[in-house]
Amino acid sequence: MEQINRIELLGIVGNVRFLHLGDKLMAKFTVVTNRAYKNKEGAPVIETTWHNVIAFEGKNVQDLDKIEKGKPVRLTGRLQVQRYTGVDGVEKTSVEVFCTKLTFIPDDTEIQYEL
């Protein structure tokens, strides 16, 4: 049985931090996505989700230094779950998207949501 861990996001970049690890550039950034639907009463609702993303510059992730807040992007990757103990002694779980392909969307492209 084949197992698949794949996620695809089309959204807007939030905060961005860059790190240089040797000769590799790494970016940690957030991407916001929205899902539009109608509730039981028929009123439109927009559900917003923030995703934490990690990307290393490479063959399918180019021009990483051009990522900036407010820019639309499409990315594919895999989910990565990390468990750790915080400074308060409480066990925490972090879910991140490890980006394997990144595409910049032209600024004048409007992302559509259907209700």
PDB file of N, CA and C in Angstrom, residues 45-89:
ATOM      1  N   VAL A  45     -19.781  32.594   5.408  1.00  0.00           N
ATOM      2  CA  VAL A  45     -18.756  32.525   6.453  1.00  0.00           C
ATOM      3  C   VAL A  45     -17.413  32.319   5.770  1.00  0.00           C
ATOM      4  N   ILE A  46     -16.394  33.026   6.229  1.00  0.00           N
ATOM      5  CA  ILE A  46     -15.040  32.794   5.733  1.00  0.00           C
ATOM      6  C   ILE A  46     -14.203  32.297   6.902  1.00  0.00           C
ATOM      7  N   GLU A  47     -13.670  31.083   6.739  1.00  0.00           N
ATOM      8  CA  GLU A  47     -12.844  30.436   7.760  1.00  0.00           C
ATOM      9  C   GLU A  47     -11.375  30.638   7.372  1.00  0.00           C
ATOM     10  N   THR A  48     -10.602  31.262   8.238  1.00  0.00           N
ATOM     11  CA  THR A  48      -9.201  31.575   7.971  1.00  0.00           C
ATOM     12  C   THR A  48      -8.300  30.618   8.721  1.00  0.00           C
ATOM     13  N   THR A  49      -7.272  30.103   8.025  1.00  0.00           N
ATOM     14  CA  THR A  49      -6.295  29.205   8.636  1.00  0.00           C
ATOM     15  C   THR A  49      -4.893  29.701   8.316  1.00  0.00           C
ATOM     16  N   TRP A  50      -4.044  29.758   9.346  1.00  0.00           N
ATOM     17  CA  TRP A  50      -2.640  30.119   9.169  1.00  0.00           C
ATOM     18  C   TRP A  50      -1.806  28.842   9.185  1.00  0.00           C
ATOM     19  N   HIS A  51      -0.898  28.727   8.219  1.00  0.00           N
ATOM     20  CA  HIS A  51      -0.030  27.560   8.085  1.00  0.00           C
ATOM     21  C   HIS A  51       1.421  27.994   8.267  1.00  0.00           C
ATOM     22  N   ASN A  52       2.175  27.248   9.081  1.00  0.00           N
ATOM     23  CA  ASN A  52       3.607  27.485   9.245  1.00  0.00           C
ATOM     24  C   ASN A  52       4.342  26.680   8.186  1.00  0.00           C
ATOM     25  N   VAL A  53       5.242  27.344   7.452  1.00  0.00           N
ATOM     26  CA  VAL A  53       5.940  26.720   6.331  1.00  0.00           C
ATOM     27  C   VAL A  53       7.441  26.854   6.515  1.00  0.00           C
ATOM     28  N   ILE A  54       8.171  25.777   6.150  1.00  0.00           N
ATOM     29  CA  ILE A  54       9.631  25.784   6.114  1.00  0.00           C
ATOM     30  C   ILE A  54      10.041  25.440   4.690  1.00  0.00           C
ATOM     31  N   ALA A  55      10.956  26.220   4.104  1.00  0.00           N
ATOM     32  CA  ALA A  55      11.410  25.959   2.742  1.00  0.00           C
ATOM     33  C   ALA A  55      12.917  26.159   2.655  1.00  0.00           C
ATOM     34  N   PHE A  56      13.579  25.272   1.941  1.00  0.00           N
ATOM     35  CA  PHE A  56      14.997  25.385   1.639  1.00  0.00           C
ATOM     36  C   PHE A  56      15.131  25.644   0.146  1.00  0.00           C
ATOM     37  N   GLU A  57      15.983  26.611  -0.219  1.00  0.00           N
ATOM     38  CA  GLU A  57      16.165  26.904  -1.635  1.00  0.00           C
ATOM     39  C   GLU A  57      16.792  25.702  -2.323  1.00  0.00           C
ATOM     40  N   GLY A  58      16.266  25.347  -3.485  1.00  0.00           N
ATOM     41  CA  GLY A  58      16.750  24.197  -4.246  1.00  0.00           C
ATOM     42  C   GLY A  58      16.137  24.167  -5.620  1.00  0.00           C
ATOM     43  N   LYS A  59      16.130  22.984  -6.237  1.00  0.00           N
ATOM     44  CA  LYS A  59      15.662  22.824  -7.615  1.00  0.00           C
ATOM     45  C   LYS A  59      14.214  23.285  -7.809  1.00  0.00           C
ATOM     46  N   ASN A  60      13.307  22.890  -6.922  1.00  0.00           N
ATOM     47  CA  ASN A  60      11.891  23.242  -7.054  1.00  0.00           C
ATOM     48  C   ASN A  60      11.472  24.420  -6.184  1.00  0.00           C
ATOM     49  N   VAL A  61      12.407  24.946  -5.429  1.00  0.00           N
ATOM     50  CA  VAL A  61      12.129  26.109  -4.569  1.00  0.00           C
ATOM     51  C   VAL A  61      13.195  27.149  -4.889  1.00  0.00           C
ATOM     52  N   GLN A  62      12.905  27.963  -5.911  1.00  0.00           N
ATOM     53  CA  GLN A  62      13.877  28.949  -6.367  1.00  0.00           C
ATOM     54  C   GLN A  62      13.441  30.355  -6.000  1.00  0.00           C
ATOM     55  N   ASP A  63      14.414  31.264  -5.985  1.00  0.00           N
ATOM     56  CA  ASP A  63      14.160  32.676  -5.668  1.00  0.00           C
ATOM     57  C   ASP A  63      13.498  32.842  -4.308  1.00  0.00           C
ATOM     58  N   LEU A  64      13.931  32.029  -3.357  1.00  0.00           N
ATOM     59  CA  LEU A  64      13.342  32.043  -2.015  1.00  0.00           C
ATOM     60  C   LEU A  64      13.456  33.415  -1.366  1.00  0.00           C
ATOM     61  N   ASP A  65      14.517  34.150  -1.702  1.00  0.00           N
ATOM     62  CA  ASP A  65      14.720  35.475  -1.106  1.00  0.00           C
ATOM     63  C   ASP A  65      13.694  36.500  -1.583  1.00  0.00           C
ATOM     64  N   LYS A  66      12.864  36.138  -2.572  1.00  0.00           N
ATOM     65  CA  LYS A  66      11.832  37.061  -3.074  1.00  0.00           C
ATOM     66  C   LYS A  66      10.507  36.935  -2.332  1.00  0.00           C
ATOM     67  N   ILE A  67      10.430  36.003  -1.383  1.00  0.00           N
ATOM     68  CA  ILE A  67       9.195  35.874  -0.602  1.00  0.00           C
ATOM     69  C   ILE A  67       9.050  37.105   0.281  1.00  0.00           C
ATOM     70  N   GLU A  68       7.856  37.674   0.265  1.00  0.00           N
ATOM     71  CA  GLU A  68       7.601  38.795   1.161  1.00  0.00           C
ATOM     72  C   GLU A  68       6.133  38.829   1.557  1.00  0.00           C
ATOM     73  N   LYS A  69       5.896  39.472   2.666  1.00  0.00           N
ATOM     74  CA  LYS A  69       4.549  39.572   3.235  1.00  0.00           C
ATOM     75  C   LYS A  69       3.571  40.152   2.215  1.00  0.00           C
ATOM     76  N   GLY A  70       2.386  39.520   2.121  1.00  0.00           N
ATOM     77  CA  GLY A  70       1.339  40.013   1.247  1.00  0.00           C
ATOM     78  C   GLY A  70       1.351  39.437  -0.153  1.00  0.00           C
ATOM     79  N   LYS A  71       2.375  38.646  -0.502  1.00  0.00           N
ATOM     80  CA  LYS A  71       2.471  38.080  -1.849  1.00  0.00           C
ATOM     81  C   LYS A  71       1.725  36.755  -1.941  1.00  0.00           C
ATOM     82  N   PRO A  72       0.970  36.534  -3.025  1.00  0.00           N
ATOM     83  CA  PRO A  72       0.300  35.245  -3.209  1.00  0.00           C
ATOM     84  C   PRO A  72       1.286  34.183  -3.689  1.00  0.00           C
ATOM     85  N   VAL A  73       1.167  32.967  -3.149  1.00  0.00           N
ATOM     86  CA  VAL A  73       2.018  31.849  -3.534  1.00  0.00           C
ATOM     87  C   VAL A  73       1.199  30.571  -3.628  1.00  0.00           C
ATOM     88  N   ARG A  74       1.711  29.630  -4.414  1.00  0.00           N
ATOM     89  CA  ARG A  74       1.182  28.266  -4.465  1.00  0.00           C
ATOM     90  C   ARG A  74       2.353  27.385  -4.069  1.00  0.00           C
ATOM     91  N   LEU A  75       2.094  26.459  -3.156  1.00  0.00           N
ATOM     92  CA  LEU A  75       3.162  25.563  -2.750  1.00  0.00           C
ATOM     93  C   LEU A  75       2.636  24.160  -2.514  1.00  0.00           C
ATOM     94  N   THR A  76       3.517  23.207  -2.694  1.00  0.00           N
ATOM     95  CA  THR A  76       3.222  21.827  -2.331  1.00  0.00           C
ATOM     96  C   THR A  76       4.304  21.379  -1.370  1.00  0.00           C
ATOM     97  N   GLY A  77       3.962  20.417  -0.558  1.00  0.00           N
ATOM     98  CA  GLY A  77       4.912  19.922   0.424  1.00  0.00           C
ATOM     99  C   GLY A  77       4.312  18.780   1.207  1.00  0.00           C
ATOM    100  N   ARG A  78       4.892  18.543   2.369  1.00  0.00           N
ATOM    101  CA  ARG A  78       4.401  17.482   3.238  1.00  0.00           C
ATOM    102  C   ARG A  78       4.218  18.046   4.643  1.00  0.00           C
ATOM    103  N   LEU A  79       3.288  17.447   5.385  1.00  0.00           N
ATOM    104  CA  LEU A  79       3.075  17.857   6.772  1.00  0.00           C
ATOM    105  C   LEU A  79       4.142  17.230   7.649  1.00  0.00           C
ATOM    106  N   GLN A  80       4.612  17.998   8.593  1.00  0.00           N
ATOM    107  CA  GLN A  80       5.644  17.555   9.518  1.00  0.00           C
ATOM    108  C   GLN A  80       5.180  17.916  10.924  1.00  0.00           C
ATOM    109  N   VAL A  81       5.053  16.920  11.784  1.00  0.00           N
ATOM    110  CA  VAL A  81       4.586  17.142  13.150  1.00  0.00           C
ATOM    111  C   VAL A  81       5.755  16.991  14.105  1.00  0.00           C
ATOM    112  N   GLN A  82       5.906  17.957  14.994  1.00  0.00           N
ATOM    113  CA  GLN A  82       6.972  17.900  15.997  1.00  0.00           C
ATOM    114  C   GLN A  82       6.356  18.073  17.373  1.00  0.00           C
ATOM    115  N   ARG A  83       6.802  17.243  18.293  1.00  0.00           N
ATOM    116  CA  ARG A  83       6.354  17.353  19.682  1.00  0.00           C
ATOM    117  C   ARG A  83       7.549  17.794  20.524  1.00  0.00           C
ATOM    118  N   TYR A  84       7.277  18.697  21.458  1.00  0.00           N
ATOM    119  CA  TYR A  84       8.343  19.193  22.317  1.00  0.00           C
ATOM    120  C   TYR A  84       7.746  19.659  23.639  1.00  0.00           C
ATOM    121  N   THR A  85       8.611  19.844  24.612  1.00  0.00           N
ATOM    122  CA  THR A  85       8.194  20.349  25.909  1.00  0.00           C
ATOM    123  C   THR A  85       8.562  21.822  25.990  1.00  0.00           C
ATOM    124  N   GLY A  86       7.577  22.659  26.231  1.00  0.00           N
ATOM    125  CA  GLY A  86       7.798  24.094  26.317  1.00  0.00           C
ATOM    126  C   GLY A  86       8.502  24.475  27.606  1.00  0.00           C
ATOM    127  N   VAL A  87       8.900  25.731  27.700  1.00  0.00           N
ATOM    128  CA  VAL A  87       9.582  26.220  28.896  1.00  0.00           C
ATOM    129  C   VAL A  87       8.691  26.128  30.127  1.00  0.00           C
ATOM    130  N   ASP A  88       7.377  26.061  29.911  1.00  0.00           N
ATOM    131  CA  ASP A  88       6.436  25.927  31.025  1.00  0.00           C
ATOM    132  C   ASP A  88       6.246  24.474  31.459  1.00  0.00           C
ATOM    133  N   GLY A  89       6.978  23.537  30.799  1.00  0.00           N
ATOM    134  CA  GLY A  89       6.895  22.132  31.158  1.00  0.00           C
ATOM    135  C   GLY A  89       5.748  21.378  30.519  1.00  0.00           C
TER     136      GLY A  89
END
